[in-house]
Amino acid sequence: MSGEVAVPATAVPTTAVPTTAVPAGVGVPSGGAPAGAVPMVRAERVRKSFGQHTALQDVSLTVIPGEVTCLIGPSGSGKTTFLRCINHLERISGGRLEVDGELVGYREHRGRIRELRPRDIARKRREIGMVFQRFNLFPHLTALENIIEAPVRVRAERRSEAVERGRALLARVGLADRAGAYPAELSGGQQQRVAIARALAMRPKLMLFDEPTSALDPELVGEVLEIMRQLAAEGMTMIVVTHELGFARQAADTVVFMDAGTVVEAGPPATLLTAPAHERTRAFLSKVL
Amino acid sequence: MTAADASPPQRGAGVDVDAVPLRHPGRWAAGVAIGVLAAMGVHSLVTNRNFQWGTVGDYLFAEPVLRGMWATVYLTVIAMAIGIVGGIVLAILRMSPNPVVAGAAWLYIWFFRGTPLLVQILFWSFIGALYPRLSLGIPFGPSLVSGDANHIVPLFAAAVLGLGLNEAAYMAEIVRAGINGVDAGQTEAASALGMSRALTLRRIVLPQAMRTIIPPTGNETISMLKTTSLVSVISYNELLNATRLIYARNFQTIPLLIVAALWYLALTSVLTVGQHQLERRFARGTLPRVGQRR
Ligand SMILES: Nc1ncnc2c1ncn2[C@@H]1O[C@H](COP(=O)(O)OP(=O)(O)O)[C@@H](O)[C@H]1O
Ligand SMILES: [Mg+2]
């Protein structure tokens, strides 16, 4: 199986500027992956505009299965927008975006790109977990009900099995005794851990985190990052938008610096965080650290 | 562990505050004024013989009045059921991505809110004149069932359709406001889990919207209970019509109107209590449950 599908020239209105170089260091060095492995995410010159405003200008990057990619960059640089494009919460305006070798939101048929039906989009979203800055737990459901809702209603799992697995997931995020609690009765850190468990309940092959600790009180950040570190150690493919550079340094395989809707540079944390190649990256890091 | 055994004994700990309470002369003045007015009102109610409390007592539980009262309750329940279900459907259609569907819902709401309810009720009662024969079948094709409209749309149906279809238009706006009030992050989280639009609406959005939908729906129900009196114009025998029929015969107009008013008051009071209970039930998950473990 190959992830390389020929792109019909007419299919996607990419900006035809082939000579401008893709920023240095973009994409994971091919040596890091077994030859021929399908990347979990492959973005090629992805563009996204909201009316007149261009949120993503040119984003190219590759995420290898089992690796952790941290997206950093100033506010408004397009990190959230890019994550949302990956599970098609936003529709890209140009370029090409694949998850696990398949186009996001589209299918290719006889050389044409066609929009997917909502049902097919939903089916693909099941395989991508998403964790939000503001948790977005369902407030009218208990922690356990939050977790089993999608497995039971969407994956048609047996309720008893979903409950059993839901309890196991709660135990895994350290909340075995809070199954019956409503979100309003949990601390921010606990809510975010439930949200992670809820995403994991769908057995995703890719997890997206959008600033998962930004809405937390400082003393609660650690417990969430710890869960994410465990998840990374177990081999989950993760894309994490974060301002926690300590986490990026420890857990990331690749750190990507975005600014003004483009990927400025990408590389292993040791390089990018200590000896960035670009002035913009240096300026950002000096402000954050 | 309690505060008492955690810290050294504090000065005055555990002793009630001994302060001179603040005086509220305004409350006293208002209390006296309202008390005097109320006494005057009661005095007039008791001494003005035109109220004829004896007659009120005679008819309050009279059989035709009770029948009318139950008809009012029945009408309210059915009309509100149509209104709520219709309102939810209309609200969902109104927010449909399909512009034709959304436009049709908009048109319905525009029409039913833009014409007087009394006119609509009269219209339904005279539908037999407009379409003498109604039939159910394939559009522009053969009809499967057909009959005389005056039999298909009896008085009760005219009353219920008039009240219910009109209510649906108002409920649609209430439901829509409730749905729009749910945080967009909820829909997003549901989408990210692979839930469909319909499932998200049913399982995630509507249950949360209920909290904002219920108080105005309670008001609508209370209002409907009183609005049912309008169908007395088509001689549907609800509470008001029942009392009207009596005073048309015995000319005891005032006491019988008081009978009707007392029943409306009693029924709306019951509804107010019910509304309060419902609101508490749907507040679930929004407030920490005090006094409950976990
Ligand atoms: N739904 C939207 N409509 C219009 N503009 C948007 C929308 N979402 C994001 N943007 C704009 O796109 C840019 C990138 O936003 P975002 O992806 O949220 O950045 P980040 O997550 O890096 O802070 C911002 O300028 C933002 O204002
Ligand atoms: Mg963001």
Coordinates of C-alpha atoms and ligand atoms in Angstrom, one line a residue:
Chain A
M1 CA 0.0 0.0 0.0
S2 CA 1.4 3.3 -1.0
G3 CA 0.4 6.7 0.3
E4 CA 1.6 8.3 -2.9
V5 CA -1.4 9.0 -5.1
A6 CA -0.9 11.1 -8.2
V7 CA -2.5 14.5 -7.7
P8 CA -4.5 15.5 -10.8
A9 CA -3.2 19.0 -11.7
T10 CA -6.7 20.4 -11.8
A11 CA -8.2 18.8 -8.8
V12 CA -7.0 21.2 -6.1
P13 CA -6.4 24.9 -6.6
T14 CA -2.9 24.9 -5.2
T15 CA -0.9 28.1 -5.5
A16 CA 1.4 27.3 -8.4
V17 CA 4.6 28.6 -7.1
P18 CA 6.8 25.6 -7.3
T19 CA 10.1 27.5 -7.1
T20 CA 9.6 28.9 -3.6
A21 CA 11.4 26.5 -1.4
V22 CA 9.4 24.6 1.3
P23 CA 11.0 25.8 4.5
A24 CA 14.1 24.1 5.6
G25 CA 13.6 21.1 7.8
V26 CA 10.0 20.6 7.0
G27 CA 8.9 17.0 7.1
V28 CA 10.5 14.3 9.2
P29 CA 13.7 13.1 7.7
S30 CA 12.9 10.0 5.8
G31 CA 15.6 8.1 7.7
G32 CA 13.3 8.1 10.7
A33 CA 10.7 5.9 9.2
P34 CA 10.8 2.5 7.7
A35 CA 10.9 2.7 4.0
G36 CA 7.5 2.7 2.4
A37 CA 5.6 3.3 5.6
V38 CA 2.5 5.4 5.1
P39 CA 2.7 8.7 7.1
M40 CA 0.0 9.2 9.6
V41 CA -0.4 12.8 8.4
R42 CA 0.9 14.3 5.2
A43 CA 0.2 17.9 4.5
E44 CA 1.4 19.4 1.3
R45 CA 1.2 23.1 0.9
V46 CA -2.1 23.3 2.8
R47 CA -3.9 26.6 2.6
K48 CA -7.0 27.7 4.5
S49 CA -8.7 31.0 4.3
F50 CA -11.8 32.4 6.0
G51 CA -13.2 34.8 3.5
Q52 CA -10.5 37.4 2.9
H53 CA -8.4 36.2 5.8
T54 CA -5.8 33.6 5.2
A55 CA -5.2 31.5 8.3
L56 CA -3.0 28.9 6.7
Q57 CA -0.8 30.0 3.9
D58 CA 1.4 27.1 3.2
V59 CA 1.7 24.3 5.6
S60 CA 3.7 21.2 4.7
L61 CA 4.6 18.5 7.2
T62 CA 4.7 14.8 7.7
V63 CA 3.9 12.9 10.8
I64 CA 5.2 9.4 11.1
P65 CA 3.1 6.7 12.9
G66 CA 4.1 6.4 16.6
E67 CA 5.7 9.8 16.8
V68 CA 4.9 12.8 18.8
T69 CA 4.8 16.2 17.0
C70 CA 4.6 19.4 18.9
L71 CA 3.3 22.5 17.2
I72 CA 4.5 25.7 18.7
G73 CA 4.1 29.3 17.5
P74 CA 2.6 32.6 18.5
S75 CA -1.1 33.1 18.9
G76 CA -3.0 33.4 15.6
S77 CA -0.3 31.6 13.7
G78 CA -2.8 28.9 12.6
K79 CA -2.0 26.0 14.9
T80 CA -5.6 25.4 15.9
T81 CA -6.8 25.8 12.3
F82 CA -4.3 23.2 11.1
L83 CA -5.4 20.7 13.8
R84 CA -9.1 21.2 12.8
C85 CA -8.3 20.7 9.2
I86 CA -6.8 17.3 10.0
N87 CA -10.2 15.9 11.2
H88 CA -12.1 18.0 8.7
L89 CA -13.7 20.3 11.2
E90 CA -12.4 22.9 8.8
R91 CA -12.3 22.3 5.0
I92 CA -9.0 23.2 3.4
S93 CA -8.9 25.8 0.7
G94 CA -5.9 24.5 -1.2
G95 CA -3.1 22.0 -1.1
R96 CA -3.4 18.4 -0.1
L97 CA -4.0 16.7 3.2
E98 CA -3.9 13.0 3.9
V99 CA -4.4 11.0 7.0
D100 CA -3.1 7.4 7.0
G101 CA -2.8 7.5 3.2
E102 CA -6.3 8.8 2.6
L103 CA -7.5 12.3 1.6
V104 CA -9.2 14.2 4.4
G105 CA -12.9 15.0 3.5
Y106 CA -12.5 13.8 -0.1
R107 CA -12.0 10.7 -2.1
E108 CA -10.4 10.3 -5.4
H109 CA -12.3 8.6 -8.2
R110 CA -11.2 8.4 -11.8
G111 CA -8.8 11.2 -11.4
R112 CA -11.3 13.6 -9.8
I113 CA -11.5 14.6 -6.2
R114 CA -15.0 14.3 -4.8
E115 CA -16.5 15.5 -1.6
L116 CA -17.3 12.7 0.9
R117 CA -20.7 12.3 2.4
P118 CA -21.2 13.5 6.0
R119 CA -21.5 9.9 7.1
D120 CA -18.1 9.0 5.6
I121 CA -16.5 12.0 7.1
A122 CA -17.9 11.1 10.5
R123 CA -16.5 7.5 10.1
K124 CA -13.0 8.9 9.5
R125 CA -13.3 11.2 12.4
R126 CA -13.8 8.3 14.8
E127 CA -10.3 7.3 14.2
I128 CA -8.9 10.6 15.2
G129 CA -9.2 11.7 18.8
M130 CA -9.3 15.3 19.7
V131 CA -8.6 17.1 23.0
F132 CA -9.7 20.7 23.3
Q133 CA -8.3 23.6 25.2
R134 CA -11.6 24.0 27.0
F135 CA -12.2 20.3 27.5
N136 CA -15.7 20.4 25.9
L137 CA -17.0 17.6 28.1
F138 CA -20.8 17.0 27.8
P139 CA -22.0 18.7 31.0
H140 CA -25.2 16.8 31.3
L141 CA -23.4 13.4 31.3
T142 CA -21.3 11.9 34.1
A143 CA -17.6 11.2 33.5
L144 CA -18.3 7.6 32.6
E145 CA -21.3 8.5 30.4
N146 CA -19.1 11.0 28.6
I147 CA -16.7 8.3 27.8
I148 CA -19.1 5.6 26.7
E149 CA -21.4 7.9 24.6
A150 CA -19.6 7.6 21.3
P151 CA -18.5 3.9 21.6
V152 CA -22.1 2.9 22.3
R153 CA -23.9 5.3 19.9
V154 CA -21.4 5.5 17.1
R155 CA -19.4 2.3 17.2
A156 CA -22.4 0.3 18.4
E157 CA -20.4 -1.4 21.2
R158 CA -22.3 -3.3 23.8
R159 CA -23.1 -1.1 26.7
S160 CA -21.7 -3.4 29.3
E161 CA -18.4 -3.7 27.4
A162 CA -18.2 0.0 26.9
V163 CA -18.8 0.6 30.6
E164 CA -16.1 -1.9 31.5
R165 CA -13.6 -0.3 29.1
G166 CA -14.7 3.2 30.2
R167 CA -13.9 2.3 33.8
A168 CA -10.5 1.0 32.7
L169 CA -9.8 4.2 30.9
L170 CA -10.8 6.2 33.9
A171 CA -8.5 4.2 36.0
R172 CA -5.8 4.8 33.5
V173 CA -6.1 8.6 33.8
G174 CA -6.3 8.2 37.6
L175 CA -10.0 8.9 38.0
A176 CA -11.3 5.4 38.8
D177 CA -13.3 6.8 41.7
R178 CA -14.9 9.7 39.8
A179 CA -17.0 7.7 37.3
G180 CA -20.3 9.2 38.5
A181 CA -19.2 12.8 38.8
Y182 CA -20.5 15.4 36.4
P183 CA -18.0 17.7 34.7
A184 CA -19.0 20.6 36.9
E185 CA -17.9 18.6 39.9
L186 CA -14.4 18.0 38.6
S187 CA -11.4 20.2 38.6
G188 CA -10.0 21.5 35.3
G189 CA -7.2 18.9 35.4
Q190 CA -9.7 16.1 36.1
Q191 CA -12.0 17.3 33.3
Q192 CA -9.2 17.3 30.8
R193 CA -8.1 13.8 31.9
V194 CA -11.7 12.6 31.3
A195 CA -11.7 14.3 27.9
I196 CA -8.5 12.4 27.0
A197 CA -10.1 9.1 28.2
R198 CA -13.2 10.0 26.1
A199 CA -11.1 10.4 23.0
L200 CA -9.2 7.2 23.7
A201 CA -12.4 5.2 24.1
M202 CA -12.9 5.4 20.3
R203 CA -9.5 3.6 19.8
P204 CA -8.1 6.4 17.7
K205 CA -4.9 5.9 15.6
L206 CA -4.1 9.6 15.9
M207 CA -4.6 12.0 18.8
L208 CA -4.8 15.8 18.4
F209 CA -4.3 18.0 21.4
D210 CA -5.1 21.7 21.1
E211 CA -3.3 23.5 24.0
P212 CA -4.7 20.9 26.4
T213 CA -3.2 22.6 29.5
S214 CA -3.7 26.3 28.6
A215 CA -7.0 26.6 30.5
L216 CA -5.6 24.9 33.6
D217 CA -4.4 26.4 36.9
P218 CA -0.6 26.0 37.0
E219 CA -0.7 23.3 39.6
L220 CA -3.0 21.1 37.5
V221 CA -0.9 21.2 34.3
G222 CA 1.5 18.4 35.5
E223 CA -1.2 15.7 35.9
V224 CA -2.4 16.2 32.3
L225 CA 1.0 16.3 30.8
E226 CA 1.9 13.1 32.7
I227 CA -1.0 11.3 31.1
M228 CA 0.1 12.5 27.7
R229 CA 3.7 11.4 28.3
Q230 CA 2.4 7.9 29.1
L231 CA 0.4 7.9 26.0
A232 CA 3.4 8.9 24.0
A233 CA 5.5 6.2 25.6
E234 CA 2.9 3.6 24.6
G235 CA 3.4 4.6 21.0
M236 CA 0.3 6.7 20.2
T237 CA 0.8 9.1 17.3
M238 CA 0.1 12.5 18.6
I239 CA 0.1 16.1 17.4
V240 CA 0.2 18.5 20.3
V241 CA -0.2 22.2 20.1
T242 CA 1.4 23.5 23.2
H243 CA 3.3 26.3 25.0
E244 CA 4.8 23.8 27.4
L245 CA 8.3 23.7 25.9
G246 CA 9.4 21.3 28.7
F247 CA 6.9 18.8 27.5
A248 CA 8.0 19.3 23.9
R249 CA 11.6 18.8 24.8
Q250 CA 10.9 15.6 26.7
A251 CA 8.2 13.9 24.7
A252 CA 8.3 15.2 21.1
D253 CA 10.1 13.5 18.3
T254 CA 9.6 16.6 16.1
V255 CA 8.9 20.2 17.0
V256 CA 7.3 22.4 14.4
F257 CA 7.4 26.1 14.7
M258 CA 4.6 27.9 12.9
D259 CA 4.2 31.6 12.3
A260 CA 1.7 33.6 10.2
G261 CA 0.1 30.5 8.7
T262 CA 3.3 28.8 7.6
V263 CA 5.7 26.3 8.9
V264 CA 8.9 28.2 9.6
E265 CA 11.0 25.3 10.6
A266 CA 10.7 21.8 12.0
G267 CA 13.2 19.4 13.6
P268 CA 14.0 17.3 16.7
P269 CA 13.5 19.3 19.9
A270 CA 17.2 19.3 20.8
T271 CA 17.9 21.2 17.6
L272 CA 14.9 23.4 17.2
L273 CA 14.5 24.5 20.8
T274 CA 18.2 25.2 21.5
A275 CA 19.6 26.1 18.1
P276 CA 16.9 27.3 15.8
A277 CA 17.8 28.1 12.3
H278 CA 15.4 31.0 11.9
E279 CA 15.4 34.4 13.5
R280 CA 11.6 34.2 13.9
T281 CA 11.9 31.0 15.9
R282 CA 14.6 32.5 18.1
A283 CA 12.5 35.6 18.8
F284 CA 9.5 33.4 19.7
L285 CA 11.5 31.1 22.0
S286 CA 13.1 34.0 23.8
K287 CA 9.7 35.4 24.6
V288 CA 8.2 32.1 25.8
L289 CA 11.2 30.9 27.9
Chain B
M1 CA -10.5 16.9 59.6
T2 CA -12.2 20.1 60.7
A3 CA -10.9 23.6 61.1
A4 CA -11.3 23.3 64.9
D5 CA -8.7 20.6 65.4
A6 CA -6.4 21.9 62.7
S7 CA -5.6 25.3 64.1
P8 CA -5.0 26.7 67.6
P9 CA -8.1 28.0 69.3
Q10 CA -9.1 31.3 67.9
R11 CA -10.6 34.2 69.9
G12 CA -14.3 34.0 69.7
A13 CA -14.4 30.9 67.5
G14 CA -17.8 29.2 67.6
V15 CA -19.5 32.1 69.4
D16 CA -22.5 33.7 67.5
V17 CA -22.0 37.2 66.3
D18 CA -23.9 39.6 68.7
A19 CA -24.7 42.6 66.6
V20 CA -27.6 45.0 66.5
P21 CA -29.7 44.1 63.4
L22 CA -30.1 46.7 60.6
R23 CA -33.5 48.3 60.7
H24 CA -35.7 48.4 57.5
P25 CA -38.2 51.2 58.0
G26 CA -39.1 51.1 54.2
R27 CA -40.2 47.5 54.5
W28 CA -42.5 48.4 57.4
A29 CA -44.0 51.3 55.5
A30 CA -44.7 49.3 52.4
G31 CA -46.1 46.4 54.5
V32 CA -48.6 48.7 56.2
A33 CA -49.7 50.4 52.9
I34 CA -50.2 47.1 51.2
G35 CA -51.9 45.7 54.2
V36 CA -54.4 48.5 54.2
L37 CA -55.1 48.2 50.5
A38 CA -55.6 44.4 50.8
A39 CA -58.0 44.9 53.7
M40 CA -60.0 47.3 51.6
G41 CA -60.1 44.8 48.8
V42 CA -61.2 42.0 51.0
H43 CA -63.8 44.2 52.7
S44 CA -65.3 45.1 49.3
L45 CA -65.2 41.5 48.1
V46 CA -67.1 40.4 51.2
T47 CA -69.6 43.2 51.5
N48 CA -70.4 44.0 47.8
R49 CA -73.4 41.7 47.4
N50 CA -73.0 41.8 43.6
F51 CA -70.2 39.2 43.8
Q52 CA -72.8 36.7 45.1
W53 CA -70.3 34.4 46.7
G54 CA -73.1 32.0 47.5
T55 CA -73.8 31.5 43.8
V56 CA -70.0 31.1 43.1
G57 CA -70.0 28.3 45.7
D58 CA -73.0 26.7 44.1
Y59 CA -71.4 26.5 40.7
L60 CA -67.7 26.0 41.5
F61 CA -68.0 22.2 41.5
A62 CA -71.1 22.0 39.2
E63 CA -70.9 19.1 36.8
P64 CA -70.8 21.2 33.5
V65 CA -68.1 23.5 35.0
L66 CA -66.0 20.5 35.9
R67 CA -66.4 19.0 32.5
G68 CA -65.4 22.3 30.9
M69 CA -62.4 22.5 33.2
W70 CA -61.2 19.1 32.1
A71 CA -61.8 20.0 28.5
T72 CA -59.5 23.0 29.1
V73 CA -56.8 20.8 30.6
Y74 CA -57.1 18.3 27.8
L75 CA -57.0 21.0 25.1
T76 CA -54.0 22.6 26.8
V77 CA -52.1 19.3 26.9
I78 CA -52.8 18.3 23.3
A79 CA -52.2 21.8 21.9
M80 CA -48.9 22.0 23.8
A81 CA -47.8 18.6 22.7
I82 CA -48.4 19.6 19.1
G83 CA -46.7 22.9 19.8
I84 CA -43.6 21.4 21.4
V85 CA -43.1 18.6 18.9
G86 CA -43.9 20.9 16.0
G87 CA -41.6 23.6 17.4
I88 CA -38.6 21.2 17.8
V89 CA -39.2 20.0 14.2
L90 CA -39.5 23.5 12.8
A91 CA -36.4 24.7 14.7
I92 CA -34.4 21.9 13.3
L93 CA -35.7 22.4 9.8
R94 CA -35.0 26.1 10.2
M95 CA -31.4 25.4 10.9
S96 CA -31.1 22.9 8.1
P97 CA -28.2 23.4 5.6
N98 CA -30.7 22.9 2.9
P99 CA -32.0 26.4 2.0
V100 CA -35.3 25.2 0.7
V101 CA -36.1 23.4 3.9
A102 CA -35.0 26.3 6.0
G103 CA -37.0 28.7 3.9
A104 CA -40.2 26.6 4.3
A105 CA -39.8 26.6 8.0
W106 CA -39.2 30.3 8.0
L107 CA -42.4 30.8 5.9
Y108 CA -44.5 28.7 8.4
I109 CA -43.3 30.7 11.3
W110 CA -43.8 34.0 9.5
F111 CA -47.4 33.0 8.6
F112 CA -48.5 31.6 11.9
R113 CA -47.0 34.4 14.0
G114 CA -48.1 37.1 11.6
T115 CA -51.9 36.4 11.8
P116 CA -54.1 36.6 14.9
L117 CA -54.7 33.3 16.6
L118 CA -58.4 34.0 16.7
V119 CA -58.5 34.3 12.9
Q120 CA -56.6 31.0 12.7
I121 CA -59.1 29.2 15.0
L122 CA -62.0 30.6 13.0
F123 CA -60.3 29.5 9.8
W124 CA -59.9 25.9 11.0
S125 CA -63.5 25.8 12.1
F126 CA -64.6 26.9 8.6
I127 CA -62.2 24.8 6.7
G128 CA -65.2 22.8 5.6
A129 CA -66.3 25.8 3.5
L130 CA -62.9 26.1 1.9
Y131 CA -62.3 22.5 1.1
P132 CA -65.7 20.7 1.3
R133 CA -64.0 17.4 0.6
L134 CA -60.7 16.4 2.0
S135 CA -58.8 13.4 0.7
L136 CA -55.7 11.6 1.6
G137 CA -53.8 10.1 -1.3
I138 CA -51.0 10.5 -3.8
P139 CA -50.4 14.1 -4.7
F140 CA -52.2 14.9 -7.9
G141 CA -53.0 11.2 -8.1
P142 CA -55.8 8.9 -6.9
S143 CA -57.1 9.5 -3.4
L144 CA -57.0 6.7 -0.8
V145 CA -59.3 8.1 1.8
S146 CA -61.7 11.0 1.4
G147 CA -64.6 12.5 3.3
D148 CA -66.6 15.4 4.2
A149 CA -64.4 18.0 5.8
N150 CA -66.9 18.9 8.4
H151 CA -66.7 15.4 9.7
I152 CA -62.9 15.1 9.3
V153 CA -62.3 18.4 11.1
P154 CA -64.7 18.3 14.0
L155 CA -64.8 21.1 16.6
F156 CA -62.2 19.5 18.7
A157 CA -59.7 19.1 15.8
A158 CA -60.3 22.7 14.8
A159 CA -59.6 23.9 18.3
V160 CA -56.5 21.8 18.7
L161 CA -55.1 22.6 15.2
G162 CA -55.7 26.3 15.7
L163 CA -54.0 26.4 19.1
G164 CA -51.3 23.8 18.4
L165 CA -50.1 24.9 15.0
N166 CA -49.9 28.5 16.1
E167 CA -48.0 27.4 19.3
A168 CA -45.5 25.5 17.2
A169 CA -44.4 28.7 15.5
Y170 CA -43.7 30.3 18.8
M171 CA -42.1 27.2 20.3
A172 CA -39.8 27.0 17.2
E173 CA -38.2 30.3 18.1
I174 CA -37.8 29.2 21.7
V175 CA -36.2 25.9 20.7
R176 CA -34.0 27.7 18.2
A177 CA -32.8 30.1 20.9
G178 CA -32.1 27.2 23.2
I179 CA -30.1 25.3 20.6
N180 CA -28.1 28.4 19.6
G181 CA -27.4 28.9 23.3
V182 CA -25.5 25.6 23.5
D183 CA -21.7 26.2 23.3
A184 CA -20.4 25.4 19.8
G185 CA -17.6 23.4 21.5
Q186 CA -20.2 20.8 22.3
T187 CA -21.1 20.2 18.7
E188 CA -17.5 20.2 17.8
A189 CA -16.5 17.6 20.4
A190 CA -19.4 15.4 19.2
S191 CA -18.3 15.8 15.6
A192 CA -14.7 14.9 16.6
L193 CA -16.0 11.7 18.1
G194 CA -17.7 10.8 14.8
M195 CA -21.2 11.5 15.9
S196 CA -23.7 12.5 13.1
R197 CA -25.6 15.7 13.0
A198 CA -28.8 14.0 14.1
L199 CA -27.2 12.1 16.9
T200 CA -25.4 15.2 18.1
L201 CA -28.6 17.1 18.2
R202 CA -30.6 14.4 20.0
R203 CA -28.0 13.3 22.5
I204 CA -25.8 16.3 23.1
V205 CA -27.4 19.6 22.0
L206 CA -31.1 19.2 22.8
P207 CA -30.7 17.9 26.3
Q208 CA -28.5 20.9 27.1
A209 CA -30.8 23.3 25.3
M210 CA -33.7 22.0 27.5
R211 CA -32.4 24.0 30.4
T212 CA -33.0 27.2 28.5
I213 CA -36.1 25.9 26.7
I214 CA -38.1 24.8 29.7
P215 CA -38.7 28.1 31.5
P216 CA -40.2 29.8 28.5
T217 CA -42.1 26.6 27.6
G218 CA -43.6 26.6 31.1
N219 CA -44.7 30.2 30.5
E220 CA -46.1 29.2 27.1
T221 CA -48.1 26.3 28.8
I222 CA -49.5 28.7 31.4
S223 CA -50.4 31.1 28.7
M224 CA -51.9 28.3 26.6
L225 CA -54.1 27.3 29.4
K226 CA -55.7 30.7 29.4
T227 CA -55.6 31.1 25.6
T228 CA -57.8 28.0 25.2
S229 CA -60.6 30.2 26.3
L230 CA -60.5 31.7 22.7
V231 CA -62.0 28.5 21.3
S232 CA -65.2 29.4 23.0
V233 CA -65.9 31.5 19.9
I234 CA -66.3 28.3 17.9
S235 CA -68.4 26.9 20.8
Y236 CA -66.0 24.3 21.8
N237 CA -67.1 23.5 25.3
E238 CA -64.2 24.3 27.4
L239 CA -64.2 26.0 30.8
L240 CA -65.2 29.5 29.7
N241 CA -67.8 28.3 27.3
A242 CA -69.3 26.0 30.0
T243 CA -69.7 29.0 32.3
R244 CA -71.0 31.2 29.5
L245 CA -73.7 28.6 28.7
I246 CA -74.8 28.7 32.3
Y247 CA -75.0 32.5 32.7
A248 CA -76.8 32.7 29.4
R249 CA -79.6 30.9 31.0
N250 CA -79.6 32.2 34.6
F251 CA -78.0 35.7 34.0
Q252 CA -75.6 35.2 37.0
T253 CA -72.8 36.6 34.8
I254 CA -70.4 37.9 37.5
P255 CA -70.4 34.9 39.8
L256 CA -69.9 32.5 36.9
L257 CA -67.0 34.5 35.5
I258 CA -65.6 34.3 39.0
V259 CA -66.0 30.5 38.9
A260 CA -64.1 30.4 35.6
A261 CA -61.4 32.8 37.0
L262 CA -60.9 30.7 40.1
W263 CA -60.4 27.5 38.1
Y264 CA -57.9 29.2 35.8
L265 CA -56.0 30.5 38.8
A266 CA -56.0 27.0 40.4
L267 CA -54.8 25.4 37.2
T268 CA -52.0 27.9 36.5
S269 CA -50.9 27.5 40.1
V270 CA -50.5 23.8 39.6
L271 CA -48.5 24.4 36.4
T272 CA -46.2 26.9 38.1
V273 CA -45.3 24.2 40.6
G274 CA -44.7 21.7 37.9
Q275 CA -42.6 24.1 35.9
H276 CA -40.4 24.6 39.0
Q277 CA -39.9 20.8 39.4
L278 CA -38.9 20.4 35.7
E279 CA -36.4 23.2 35.8
R280 CA -34.7 21.6 38.8
R281 CA -34.5 18.2 37.0
F282 CA -32.9 19.7 33.9
A283 CA -30.4 21.7 35.8
R284 CA -28.7 18.4 36.3
G285 CA -24.9 18.5 35.8
T286 CA -24.7 22.3 35.9
L287 CA -24.4 22.7 39.6
P288 CA -22.4 20.6 42.0
R289 CA -24.8 18.5 43.9
V290 CA -24.5 19.8 47.4
G291 CA -24.6 17.2 50.2
Q292 CA -24.2 14.3 47.8
R293 CA -21.1 12.1 47.9
R294 CA -19.2 12.6 44.6
Ligands
LIG1 N1 -13.7 30.5 12.0 C1 -12.8 31.5 11.7 N2 -13.2 32.5 11.0 C2 -12.4 33.5 10.7 N3 -11.1 33.6 11.1 C3 -10.6 32.6 11.8 C4 -11.5 31.5 12.2 N4 -10.7 30.6 12.9 C5 -9.5 31.1 13.0 N5 -9.4 32.3 12.3 C6 -8.3 33.2 12.1 O1 -7.2 32.4 11.6 C7 -6.0 32.7 12.3 C8 -5.3 31.5 12.9 O2 -6.1 31.2 14.0 P1 -5.8 29.9 14.9 O3 -5.6 28.7 14.0 O4 -6.8 29.9 16.0 O5 -4.4 30.3 15.5 P2 -3.6 29.7 16.8 O6 -4.3 28.5 17.2 O7 -2.2 29.4 16.3 O8 -3.6 30.7 17.8 C9 -6.3 33.8 13.2 O9 -5.9 35.1 12.7 C10 -7.8 33.7 13.5 O10 -8.3 35.0 13.7
MG2 MG -5.2 28.0 19.1

